[in-house]
Coordinates of C-alpha atoms in Angstrom, one line a residue:
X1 CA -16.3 -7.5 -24.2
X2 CA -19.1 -5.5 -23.2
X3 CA -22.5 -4.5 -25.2
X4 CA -23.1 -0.2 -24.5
X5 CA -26.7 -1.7 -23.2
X6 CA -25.1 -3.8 -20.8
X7 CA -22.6 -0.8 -19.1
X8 CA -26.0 1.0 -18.3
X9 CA -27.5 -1.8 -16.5
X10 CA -24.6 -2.4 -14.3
X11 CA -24.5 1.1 -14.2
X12 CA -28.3 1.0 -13.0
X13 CA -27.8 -1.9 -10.5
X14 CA -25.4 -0.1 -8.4
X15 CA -27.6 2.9 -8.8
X16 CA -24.9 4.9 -10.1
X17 CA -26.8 5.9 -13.3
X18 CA -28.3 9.4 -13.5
X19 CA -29.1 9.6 -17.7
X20 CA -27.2 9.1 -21.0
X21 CA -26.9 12.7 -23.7
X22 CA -26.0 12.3 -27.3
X23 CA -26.9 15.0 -29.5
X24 CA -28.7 16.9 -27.1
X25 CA -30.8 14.5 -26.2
X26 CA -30.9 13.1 -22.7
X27 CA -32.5 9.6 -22.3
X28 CA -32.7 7.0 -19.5
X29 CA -31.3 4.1 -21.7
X30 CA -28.5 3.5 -24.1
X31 CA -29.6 5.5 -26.7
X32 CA -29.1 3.6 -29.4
X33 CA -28.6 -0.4 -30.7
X34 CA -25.6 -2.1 -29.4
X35 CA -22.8 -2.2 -32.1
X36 CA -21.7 -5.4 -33.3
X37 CA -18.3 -5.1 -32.0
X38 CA -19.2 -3.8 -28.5
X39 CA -16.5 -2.5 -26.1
X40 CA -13.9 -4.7 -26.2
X41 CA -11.3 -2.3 -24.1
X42 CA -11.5 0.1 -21.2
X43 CA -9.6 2.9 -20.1
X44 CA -8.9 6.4 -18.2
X45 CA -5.7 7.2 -20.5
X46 CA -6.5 9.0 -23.4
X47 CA -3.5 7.8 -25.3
X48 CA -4.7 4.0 -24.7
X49 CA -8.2 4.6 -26.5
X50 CA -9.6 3.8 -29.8
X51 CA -13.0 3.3 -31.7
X52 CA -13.7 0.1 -29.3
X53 CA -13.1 2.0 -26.1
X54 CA -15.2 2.7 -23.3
X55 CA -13.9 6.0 -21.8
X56 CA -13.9 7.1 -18.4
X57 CA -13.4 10.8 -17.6
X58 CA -11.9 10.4 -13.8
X59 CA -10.0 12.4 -11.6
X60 CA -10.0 15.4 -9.6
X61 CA -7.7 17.2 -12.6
X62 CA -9.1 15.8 -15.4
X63 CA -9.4 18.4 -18.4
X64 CA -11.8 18.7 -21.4
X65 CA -8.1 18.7 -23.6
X66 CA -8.2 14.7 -22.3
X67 CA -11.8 13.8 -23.6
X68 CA -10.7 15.8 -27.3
X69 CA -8.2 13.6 -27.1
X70 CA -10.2 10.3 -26.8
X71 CA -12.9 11.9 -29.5
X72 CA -10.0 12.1 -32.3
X73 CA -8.9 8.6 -31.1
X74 CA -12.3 7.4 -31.9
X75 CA -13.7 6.6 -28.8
X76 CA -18.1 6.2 -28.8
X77 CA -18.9 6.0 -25.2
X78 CA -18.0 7.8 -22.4
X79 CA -18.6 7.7 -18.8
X80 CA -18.8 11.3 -16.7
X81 CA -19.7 12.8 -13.8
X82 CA -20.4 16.0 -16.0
X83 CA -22.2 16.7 -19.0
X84 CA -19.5 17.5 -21.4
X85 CA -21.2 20.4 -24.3
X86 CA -20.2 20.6 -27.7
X87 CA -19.1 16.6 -28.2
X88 CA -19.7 14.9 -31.8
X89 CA -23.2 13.6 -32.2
X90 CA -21.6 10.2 -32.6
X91 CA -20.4 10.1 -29.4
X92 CA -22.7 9.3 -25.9
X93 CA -22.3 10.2 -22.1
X94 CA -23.0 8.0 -19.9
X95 CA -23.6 10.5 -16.7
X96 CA -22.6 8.9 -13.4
X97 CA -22.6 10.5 -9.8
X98 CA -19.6 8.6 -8.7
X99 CA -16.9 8.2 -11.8
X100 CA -14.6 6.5 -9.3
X101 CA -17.6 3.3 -8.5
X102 CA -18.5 3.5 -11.8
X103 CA -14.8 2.4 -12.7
X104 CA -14.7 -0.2 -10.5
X105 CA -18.7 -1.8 -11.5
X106 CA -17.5 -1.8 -15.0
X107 CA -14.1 -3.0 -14.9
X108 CA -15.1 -5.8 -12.1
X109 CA -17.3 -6.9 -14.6
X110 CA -15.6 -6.2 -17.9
X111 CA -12.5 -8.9 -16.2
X112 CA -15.5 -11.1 -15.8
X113 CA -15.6 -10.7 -11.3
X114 CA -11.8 -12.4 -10.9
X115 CA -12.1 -11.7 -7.5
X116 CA -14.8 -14.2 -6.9
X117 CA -12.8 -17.0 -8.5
X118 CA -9.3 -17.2 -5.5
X119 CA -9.7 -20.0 -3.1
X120 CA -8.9 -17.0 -0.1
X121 CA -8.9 -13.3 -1.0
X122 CA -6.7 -11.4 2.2
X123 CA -6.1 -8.2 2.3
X124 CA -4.2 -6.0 4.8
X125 CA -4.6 -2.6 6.2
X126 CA -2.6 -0.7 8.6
X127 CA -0.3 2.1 9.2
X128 CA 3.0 0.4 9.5
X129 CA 3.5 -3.5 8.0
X130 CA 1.3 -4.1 5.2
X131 CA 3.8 -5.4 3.0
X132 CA 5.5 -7.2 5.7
X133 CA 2.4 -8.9 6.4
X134 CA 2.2 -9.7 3.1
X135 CA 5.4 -11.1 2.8
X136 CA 5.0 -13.1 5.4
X137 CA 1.5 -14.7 4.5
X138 CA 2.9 -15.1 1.1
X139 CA 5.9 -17.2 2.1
X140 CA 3.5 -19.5 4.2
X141 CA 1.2 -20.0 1.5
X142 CA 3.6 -21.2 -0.8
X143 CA 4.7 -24.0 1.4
X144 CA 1.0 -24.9 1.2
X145 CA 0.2 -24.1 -2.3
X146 CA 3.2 -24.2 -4.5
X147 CA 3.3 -22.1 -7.5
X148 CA -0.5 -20.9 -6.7
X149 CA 0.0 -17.6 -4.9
X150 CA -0.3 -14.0 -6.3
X151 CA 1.0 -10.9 -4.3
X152 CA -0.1 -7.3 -4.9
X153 CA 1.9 -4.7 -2.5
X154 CA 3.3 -1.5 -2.6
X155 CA 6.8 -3.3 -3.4
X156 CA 6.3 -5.5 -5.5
X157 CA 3.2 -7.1 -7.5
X158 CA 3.3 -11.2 -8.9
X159 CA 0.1 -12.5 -11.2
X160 CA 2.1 -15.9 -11.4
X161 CA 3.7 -16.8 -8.1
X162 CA 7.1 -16.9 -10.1
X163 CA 7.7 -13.3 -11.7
X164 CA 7.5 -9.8 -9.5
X165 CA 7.3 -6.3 -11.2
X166 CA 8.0 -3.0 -9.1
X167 CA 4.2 -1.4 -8.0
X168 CA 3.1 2.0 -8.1
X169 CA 0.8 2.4 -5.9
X170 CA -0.3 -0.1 -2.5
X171 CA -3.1 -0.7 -4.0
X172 CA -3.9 -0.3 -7.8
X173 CA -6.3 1.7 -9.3
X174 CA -9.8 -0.4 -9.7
X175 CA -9.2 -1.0 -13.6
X176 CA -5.6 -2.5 -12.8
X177 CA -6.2 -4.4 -10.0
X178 CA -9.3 -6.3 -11.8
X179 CA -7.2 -7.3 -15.0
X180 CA -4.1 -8.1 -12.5
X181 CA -6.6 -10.4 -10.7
X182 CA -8.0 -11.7 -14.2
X183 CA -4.3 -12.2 -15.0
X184 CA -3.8 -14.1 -11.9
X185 CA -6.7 -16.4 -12.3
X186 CA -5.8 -17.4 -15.7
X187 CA -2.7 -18.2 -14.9
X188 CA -3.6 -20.9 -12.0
X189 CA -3.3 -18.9 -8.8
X190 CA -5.7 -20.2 -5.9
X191 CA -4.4 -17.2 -3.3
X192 CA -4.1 -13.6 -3.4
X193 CA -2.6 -11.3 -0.8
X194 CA -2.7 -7.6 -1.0
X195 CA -2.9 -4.9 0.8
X196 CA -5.4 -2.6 1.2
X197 CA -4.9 1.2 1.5
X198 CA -7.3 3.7 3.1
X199 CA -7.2 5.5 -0.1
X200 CA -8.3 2.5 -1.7
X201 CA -11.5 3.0 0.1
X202 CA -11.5 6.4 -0.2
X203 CA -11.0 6.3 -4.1
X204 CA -13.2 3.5 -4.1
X205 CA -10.9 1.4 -5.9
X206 CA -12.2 -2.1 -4.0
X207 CA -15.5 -1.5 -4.6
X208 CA -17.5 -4.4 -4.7
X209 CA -14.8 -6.6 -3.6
X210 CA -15.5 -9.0 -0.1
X211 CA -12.4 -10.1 1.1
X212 CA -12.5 -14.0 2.5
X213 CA -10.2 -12.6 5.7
X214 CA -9.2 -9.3 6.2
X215 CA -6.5 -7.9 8.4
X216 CA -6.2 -4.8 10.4
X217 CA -2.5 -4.1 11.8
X218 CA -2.5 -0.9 13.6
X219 CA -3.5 2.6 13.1
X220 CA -1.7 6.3 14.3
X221 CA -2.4 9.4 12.2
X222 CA -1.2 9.5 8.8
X223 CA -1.9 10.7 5.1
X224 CA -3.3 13.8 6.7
X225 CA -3.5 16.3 4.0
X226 CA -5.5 18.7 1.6
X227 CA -5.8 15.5 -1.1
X228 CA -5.7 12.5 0.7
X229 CA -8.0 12.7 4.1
X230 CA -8.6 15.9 5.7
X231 CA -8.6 14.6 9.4
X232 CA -7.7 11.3 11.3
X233 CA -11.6 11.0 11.6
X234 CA -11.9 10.4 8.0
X235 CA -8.3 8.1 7.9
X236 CA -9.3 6.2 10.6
X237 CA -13.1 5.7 8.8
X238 CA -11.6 4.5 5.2
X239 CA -9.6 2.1 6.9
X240 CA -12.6 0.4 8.7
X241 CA -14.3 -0.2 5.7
X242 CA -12.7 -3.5 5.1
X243 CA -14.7 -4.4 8.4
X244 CA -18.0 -4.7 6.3
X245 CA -16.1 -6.3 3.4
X246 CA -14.7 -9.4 4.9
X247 CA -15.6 -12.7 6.0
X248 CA -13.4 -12.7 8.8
X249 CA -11.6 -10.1 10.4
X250 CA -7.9 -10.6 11.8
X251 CA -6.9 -7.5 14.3
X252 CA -4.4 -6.4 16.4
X253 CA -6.7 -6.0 20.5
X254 CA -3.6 -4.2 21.1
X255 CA -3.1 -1.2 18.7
X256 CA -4.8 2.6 19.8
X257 CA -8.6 2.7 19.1
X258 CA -8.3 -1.2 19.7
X259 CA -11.9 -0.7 21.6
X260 CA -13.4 1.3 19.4
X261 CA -12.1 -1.0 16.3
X262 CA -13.0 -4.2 18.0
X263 CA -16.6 -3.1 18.7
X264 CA -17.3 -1.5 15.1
X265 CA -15.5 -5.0 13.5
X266 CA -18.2 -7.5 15.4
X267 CA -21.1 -5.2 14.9
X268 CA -19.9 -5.4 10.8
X269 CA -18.4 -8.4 10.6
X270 CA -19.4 -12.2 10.6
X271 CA -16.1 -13.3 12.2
X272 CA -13.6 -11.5 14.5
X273 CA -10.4 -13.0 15.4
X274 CA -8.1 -11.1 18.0
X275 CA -3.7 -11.2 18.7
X276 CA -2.0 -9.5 21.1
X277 CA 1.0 -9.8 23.4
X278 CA -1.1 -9.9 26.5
X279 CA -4.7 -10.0 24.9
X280 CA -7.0 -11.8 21.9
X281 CA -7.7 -15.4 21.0
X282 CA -3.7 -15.5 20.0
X283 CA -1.1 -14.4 22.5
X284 CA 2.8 -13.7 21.3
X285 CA 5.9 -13.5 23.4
X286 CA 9.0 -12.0 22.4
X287 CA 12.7 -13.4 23.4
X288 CA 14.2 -11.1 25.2
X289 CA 17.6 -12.3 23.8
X290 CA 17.0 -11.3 20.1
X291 CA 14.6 -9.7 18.0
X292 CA 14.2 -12.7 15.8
X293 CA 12.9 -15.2 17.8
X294 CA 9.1 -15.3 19.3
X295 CA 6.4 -18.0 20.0
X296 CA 2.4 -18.1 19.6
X297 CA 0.2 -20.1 21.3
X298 CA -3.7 -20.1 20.8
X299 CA -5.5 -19.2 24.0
X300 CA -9.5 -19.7 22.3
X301 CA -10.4 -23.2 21.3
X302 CA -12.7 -21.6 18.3
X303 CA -10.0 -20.5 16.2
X304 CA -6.9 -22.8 14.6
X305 CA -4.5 -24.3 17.1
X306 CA -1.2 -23.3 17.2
X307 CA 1.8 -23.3 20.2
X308 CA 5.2 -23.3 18.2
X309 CA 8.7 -20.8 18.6
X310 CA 9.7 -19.0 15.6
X311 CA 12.6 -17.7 13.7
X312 CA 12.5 -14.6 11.9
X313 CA 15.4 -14.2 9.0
X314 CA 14.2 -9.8 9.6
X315 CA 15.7 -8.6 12.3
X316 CA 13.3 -6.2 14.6
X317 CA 11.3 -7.5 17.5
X318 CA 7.9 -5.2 16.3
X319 CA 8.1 -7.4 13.0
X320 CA 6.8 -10.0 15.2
X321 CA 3.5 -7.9 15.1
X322 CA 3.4 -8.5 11.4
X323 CA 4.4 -12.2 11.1
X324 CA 1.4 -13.1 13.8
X325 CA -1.2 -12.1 12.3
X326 CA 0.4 -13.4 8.7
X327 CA 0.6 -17.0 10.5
X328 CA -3.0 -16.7 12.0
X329 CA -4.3 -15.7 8.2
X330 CA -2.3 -19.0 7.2
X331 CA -3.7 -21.2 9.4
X332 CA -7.4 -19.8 8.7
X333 CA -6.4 -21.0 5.1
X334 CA -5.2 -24.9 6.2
X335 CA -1.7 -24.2 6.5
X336 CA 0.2 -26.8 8.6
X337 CA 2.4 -25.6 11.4
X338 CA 5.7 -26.6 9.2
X339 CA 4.5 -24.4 7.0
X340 CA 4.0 -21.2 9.1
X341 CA 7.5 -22.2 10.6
X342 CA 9.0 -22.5 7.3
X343 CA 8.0 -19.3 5.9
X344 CA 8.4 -17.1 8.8
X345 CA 11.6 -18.3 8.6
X346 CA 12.4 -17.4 4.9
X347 CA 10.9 -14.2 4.8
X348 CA 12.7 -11.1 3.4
X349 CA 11.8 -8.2 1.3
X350 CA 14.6 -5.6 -0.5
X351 CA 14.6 -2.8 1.4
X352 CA 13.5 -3.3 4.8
X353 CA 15.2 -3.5 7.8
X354 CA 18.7 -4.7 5.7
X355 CA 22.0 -4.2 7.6
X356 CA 25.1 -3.4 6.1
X357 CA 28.2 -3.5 8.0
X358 CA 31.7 -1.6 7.2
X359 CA 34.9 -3.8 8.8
X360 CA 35.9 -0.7 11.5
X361 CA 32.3 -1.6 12.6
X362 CA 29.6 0.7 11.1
X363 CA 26.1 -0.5 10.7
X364 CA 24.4 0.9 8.2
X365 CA 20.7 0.2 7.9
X366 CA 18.3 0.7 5.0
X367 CA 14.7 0.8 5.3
X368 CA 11.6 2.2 4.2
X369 CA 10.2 3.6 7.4
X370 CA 8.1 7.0 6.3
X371 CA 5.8 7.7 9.0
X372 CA 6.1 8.1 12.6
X373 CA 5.1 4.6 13.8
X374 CA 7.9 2.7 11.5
X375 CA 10.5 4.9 12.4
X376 CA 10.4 5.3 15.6
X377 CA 10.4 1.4 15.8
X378 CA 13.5 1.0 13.4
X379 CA 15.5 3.8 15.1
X380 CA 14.4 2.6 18.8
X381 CA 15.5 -1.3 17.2
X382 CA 18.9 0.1 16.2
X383 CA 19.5 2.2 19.7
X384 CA 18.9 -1.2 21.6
X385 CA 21.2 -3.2 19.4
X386 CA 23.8 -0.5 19.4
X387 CA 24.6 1.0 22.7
X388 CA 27.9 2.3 22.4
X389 CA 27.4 4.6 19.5
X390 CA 25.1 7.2 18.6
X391 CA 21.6 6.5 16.1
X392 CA 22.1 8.7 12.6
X393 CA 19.4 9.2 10.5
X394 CA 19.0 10.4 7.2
X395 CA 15.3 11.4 5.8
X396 CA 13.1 13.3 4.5
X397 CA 9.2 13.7 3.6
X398 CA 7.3 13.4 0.5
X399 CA 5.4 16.4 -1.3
X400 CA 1.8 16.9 -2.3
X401 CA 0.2 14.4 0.2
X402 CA 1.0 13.4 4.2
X403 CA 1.7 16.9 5.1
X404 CA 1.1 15.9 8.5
X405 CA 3.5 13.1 8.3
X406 CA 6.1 16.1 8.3
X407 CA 6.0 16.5 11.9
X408 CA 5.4 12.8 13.1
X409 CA 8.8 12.8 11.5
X410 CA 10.1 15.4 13.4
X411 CA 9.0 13.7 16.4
X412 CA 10.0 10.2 16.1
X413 CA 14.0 11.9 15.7
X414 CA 13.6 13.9 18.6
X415 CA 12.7 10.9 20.5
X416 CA 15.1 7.8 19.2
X417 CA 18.1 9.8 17.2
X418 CA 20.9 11.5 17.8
X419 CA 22.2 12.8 14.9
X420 CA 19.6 13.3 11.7
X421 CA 20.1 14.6 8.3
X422 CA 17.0 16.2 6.7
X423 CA 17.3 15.9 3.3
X424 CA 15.1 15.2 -0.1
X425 CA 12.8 12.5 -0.5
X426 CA 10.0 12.0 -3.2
X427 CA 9.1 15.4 -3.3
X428 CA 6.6 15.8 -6.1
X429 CA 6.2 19.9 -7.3
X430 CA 6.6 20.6 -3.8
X431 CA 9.9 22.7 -3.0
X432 CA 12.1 20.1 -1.1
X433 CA 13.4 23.2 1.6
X434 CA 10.2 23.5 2.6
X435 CA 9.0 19.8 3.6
X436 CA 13.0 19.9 5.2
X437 CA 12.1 22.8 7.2
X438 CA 8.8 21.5 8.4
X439 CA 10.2 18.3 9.6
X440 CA 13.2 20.7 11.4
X441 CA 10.9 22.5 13.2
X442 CA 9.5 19.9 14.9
X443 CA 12.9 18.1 15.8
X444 CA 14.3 19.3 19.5
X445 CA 17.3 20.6 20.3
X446 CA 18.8 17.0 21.6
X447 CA 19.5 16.4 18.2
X448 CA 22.5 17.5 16.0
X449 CA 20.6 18.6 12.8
X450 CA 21.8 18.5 9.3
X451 CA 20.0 19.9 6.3
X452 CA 21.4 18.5 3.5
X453 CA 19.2 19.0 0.0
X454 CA 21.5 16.1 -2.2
X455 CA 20.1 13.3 -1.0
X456 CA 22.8 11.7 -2.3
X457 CA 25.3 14.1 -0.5
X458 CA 23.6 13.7 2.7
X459 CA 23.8 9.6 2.5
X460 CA 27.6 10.4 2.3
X461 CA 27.5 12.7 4.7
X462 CA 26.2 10.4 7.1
X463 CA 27.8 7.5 6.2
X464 CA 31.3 9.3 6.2
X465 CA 31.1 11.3 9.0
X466 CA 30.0 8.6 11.4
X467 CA 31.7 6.5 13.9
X468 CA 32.6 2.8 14.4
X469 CA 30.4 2.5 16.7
X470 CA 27.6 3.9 15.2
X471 CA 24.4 3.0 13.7
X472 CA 23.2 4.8 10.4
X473 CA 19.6 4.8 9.5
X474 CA 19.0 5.0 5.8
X475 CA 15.0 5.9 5.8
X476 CA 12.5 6.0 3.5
X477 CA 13.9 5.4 -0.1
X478 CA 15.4 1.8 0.3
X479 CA 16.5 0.2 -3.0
X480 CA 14.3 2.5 -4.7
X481 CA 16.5 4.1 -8.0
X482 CA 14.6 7.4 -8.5
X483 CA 13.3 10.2 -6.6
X484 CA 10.1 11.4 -7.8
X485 CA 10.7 15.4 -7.9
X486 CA 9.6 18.2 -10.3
X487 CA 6.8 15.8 -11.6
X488 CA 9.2 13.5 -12.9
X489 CA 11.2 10.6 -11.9
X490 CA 15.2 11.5 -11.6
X491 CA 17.6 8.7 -11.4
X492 CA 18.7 8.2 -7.9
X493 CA 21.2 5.7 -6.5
X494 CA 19.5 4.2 -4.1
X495 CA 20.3 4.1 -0.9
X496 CA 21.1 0.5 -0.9
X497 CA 23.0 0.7 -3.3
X498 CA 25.2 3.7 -2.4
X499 CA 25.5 2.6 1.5
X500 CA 27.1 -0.2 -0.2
X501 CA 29.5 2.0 -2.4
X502 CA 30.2 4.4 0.3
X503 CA 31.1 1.3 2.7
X504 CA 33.0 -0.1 0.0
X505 CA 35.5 2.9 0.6
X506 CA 35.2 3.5 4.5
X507 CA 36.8 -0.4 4.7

């Protein structure tokens, strides 16, 4: 619960607090005695508000019809960027100049600052292997701290170690992710790992948290578009904000802008700790002979020892890039060596990188890969493993944000596939032909180009029309059941779960 007087001095403190307007009359204070039963709930949804509600007006669309909607609910305080005329005398505006800070002052408080309360608070940001990472650094934990680690990802999100509920977003809006963290602190858990998106600092949804280690994976242009960052500038600048909000920094000397990033990290952050293949304090090797096995072997004596081999249960040599730096993050914690070993080993998430095989010999193999950096990597992972057949991809490109990811798309086929078909993905109110014919355009004429609209014809298409020797890449969608289209969500398959149909049948 919150006292009214209270919200305006947090509000103050982060000097977010412009004036508060009830009947006309603008003051610099709550303009009126607290109420006896104070704020006891928050929210941004005007069908979750009622007398006891503090009510935030946020986002870019948000309409008047939303705050009439709170008023007849009951609501008495709101919190605005804009002076709303004509509202009940009862009822007061807190002004703000940033709605989306505001949100996260008062909800960090409201949940009574969880964040502050975790043993080691990681988060991970990156273009490709965030939740990877997390999976791995998860796994380990748990063989260190049974039953006391709490995962939030763009898979899957666990405020108990024991139970995991499909996520919405990478990383949850501020008023979610506080309660989630209150959730997990009540319920025991020492450990959280989550990753961090650039729109999380570009929404400010982690304001005011400071991260005990934070991670920083790679980075290649992405989420390039009119409502998610207008240039790779801006991208590239939300991402290096979790520089000045951690402890210690974990990155990858090896990814582009690694000179740029390294330099911007120690002048920001108290602790930098570097991986690599052939530079950093930690240096990996791969085995030529697989792409599950790999070692690590500390070559600085200030950061934790470490010189062991490792097994990965995921298959793909570049998820050797994600299960370093998760081991490194482990050991920063206390976790032994068996430990790391252990959960490297163990490690495997619905959805990525999972191989299905037909008995005349077709691989089939469903993953997540969206952008240009994960699928070039999965298709260049499935031409080295199959060399006899020809790489088929089926995928497609999202609507109303990425636009730019259209043509990465388009590239990373043209350069590792064979044989694509472009088809529907999640594709908001945008016009699925039109994201399919901006990822054609880019693709060159070395590959045999299908457009296929049913994403669920085009899976079959794929899977029927290929050869034993073959390798089908299933991209983007994974075990996913819906396709988010016409702003709604339309039962889909999944192309897991139909691969395993349609395989059913080719045997």
């Amino acid at each position: 619960m919150l006292a009214e007087s209270a919200v305006v001095e947090l509000l103050k403190h982060a000097h977010l607090f412009k004036e508060a307007v009830q009947d006309k009359q603008w003051t610099y204070s709550f303009p009126k005695p607290d109420s006896a039963t104070g704020l006891t709930t928050i929210s941004y949804n005007s069908k979750q508000s009622d007398a006891h509600t503090l009510f935030f007006c946020k986002g870019r669309n948000f309409k008047r019809a939303y705050l009439d909607e709170a008023i007849r609910a009951g609501v008495p305080v709101i919190v605005t960027e804009n002076v709303f005329s004509e509202t009940p005398a009862s009822v007061v505006q807190l002004i703000v100049t940033d709605i989306k800070k505001a949100m996260a002052v008062v909800a960090r408080a409201f949940y009574g600052y969880p964040d502050k309360e975790f043993k080691r608070l990681i988060g991970f940001t990156g273009t490709k292997g965030k939740t990877t990472a997390v999976y791995f650094t998860r796994h380990i934990l748990q063989h260190m701290a049974p039953g006391k680690v709490a995962q939030f990802s763009s898979v899957e999100n666990s405020v108990d170690g024991v139970h995991y509920t499909e996520s919405g977003l990478t990383t949850m809006e501020s008023f979610d992710l506080f309660r989630s963290m209150r959730q997990a602190v009540d319920n025991g858990m020492e450990y959280l790992v989550m990753e961090v998106s650039s729109q999380a600092y570009k929404t400010n949804r982690v304001y005011g948290i400071t991260f005990d280690i934070g991670v920083f994976l790679n980075i290649s242009p992405d989420h390039i578009s009119p409502v998610e960052h207008p240039s790779f500038d801006d991208y590239l600048y939300c991402k290096t904000q979790l520089f000045k909000n951690s402890h210690t920094m974990v990155i990858n000397a090896e990814t582009d802008y690694a000179s740029l990033l390294l330099a911007k990290a120690r002048a920001k952050c108290p602790r930098v700790i570097t991986y690599g293949k052939h530079q950093g304090d930690y240096r990996y090797g791969n085995d030529p002979s697989n792409g599950q096995d790999f070692s690590l072997v500390n070559v600085s004596a200030d950061v934790p020892a470490v010189d062991e081999q490792y097994r990965m249960k995921m298959v793909g040599a570049f998820n050797h890039e994600n299960a370093v730096p998760a081991i490194i993050v482990s050991r920063l914690c206390g976790a032994d060596v068996p430990a790391t070993v252990a959960g490297i080993a163990e490690t495997t998430i619905s959805g990525r990188m999972e191989m299905l095989q037909a008995k005349d010999g077709l691989t089939v193999c469903v993953d997540y890969a969206h952008n240009y950096i994960s699928l070039k990597r999965a298709l260049q992972y499935l031409r080295q493993t199959h060399p006899h057949g020809q790489v088929v991809v089926v995928v497609g490109g999202v609507g109303g944000k990425a636009e730019s990811r259209r043509a990465d798309i388009g590239r990373a086929v043209s350069e590792e596939a064979d044989v694509a078909y472009i088809t529907e993905d999640d594709s908001a109110n945008v016009d699925p032909r039109e994201i399919m014919q901006a990822i054609v355009a880019h693709i060159t004429p070395n590959v045999t180009v299908h457009q296929i609209v049913d994403r669920k014809q085009a899976v079959t298409a794929a899977i029927n029309g290929a050869h034993p020797d073959d390798v089908v890449l299933l991209a983007a969608k994974g075990r996913e059941r819906f396709i988010y289209k016409n702003g709604e969500h339309v039962p889909y398959d999944g192309d897991y779960y139909l691969a395993q149909e349609l395989l059913k049948h080719r045997n």
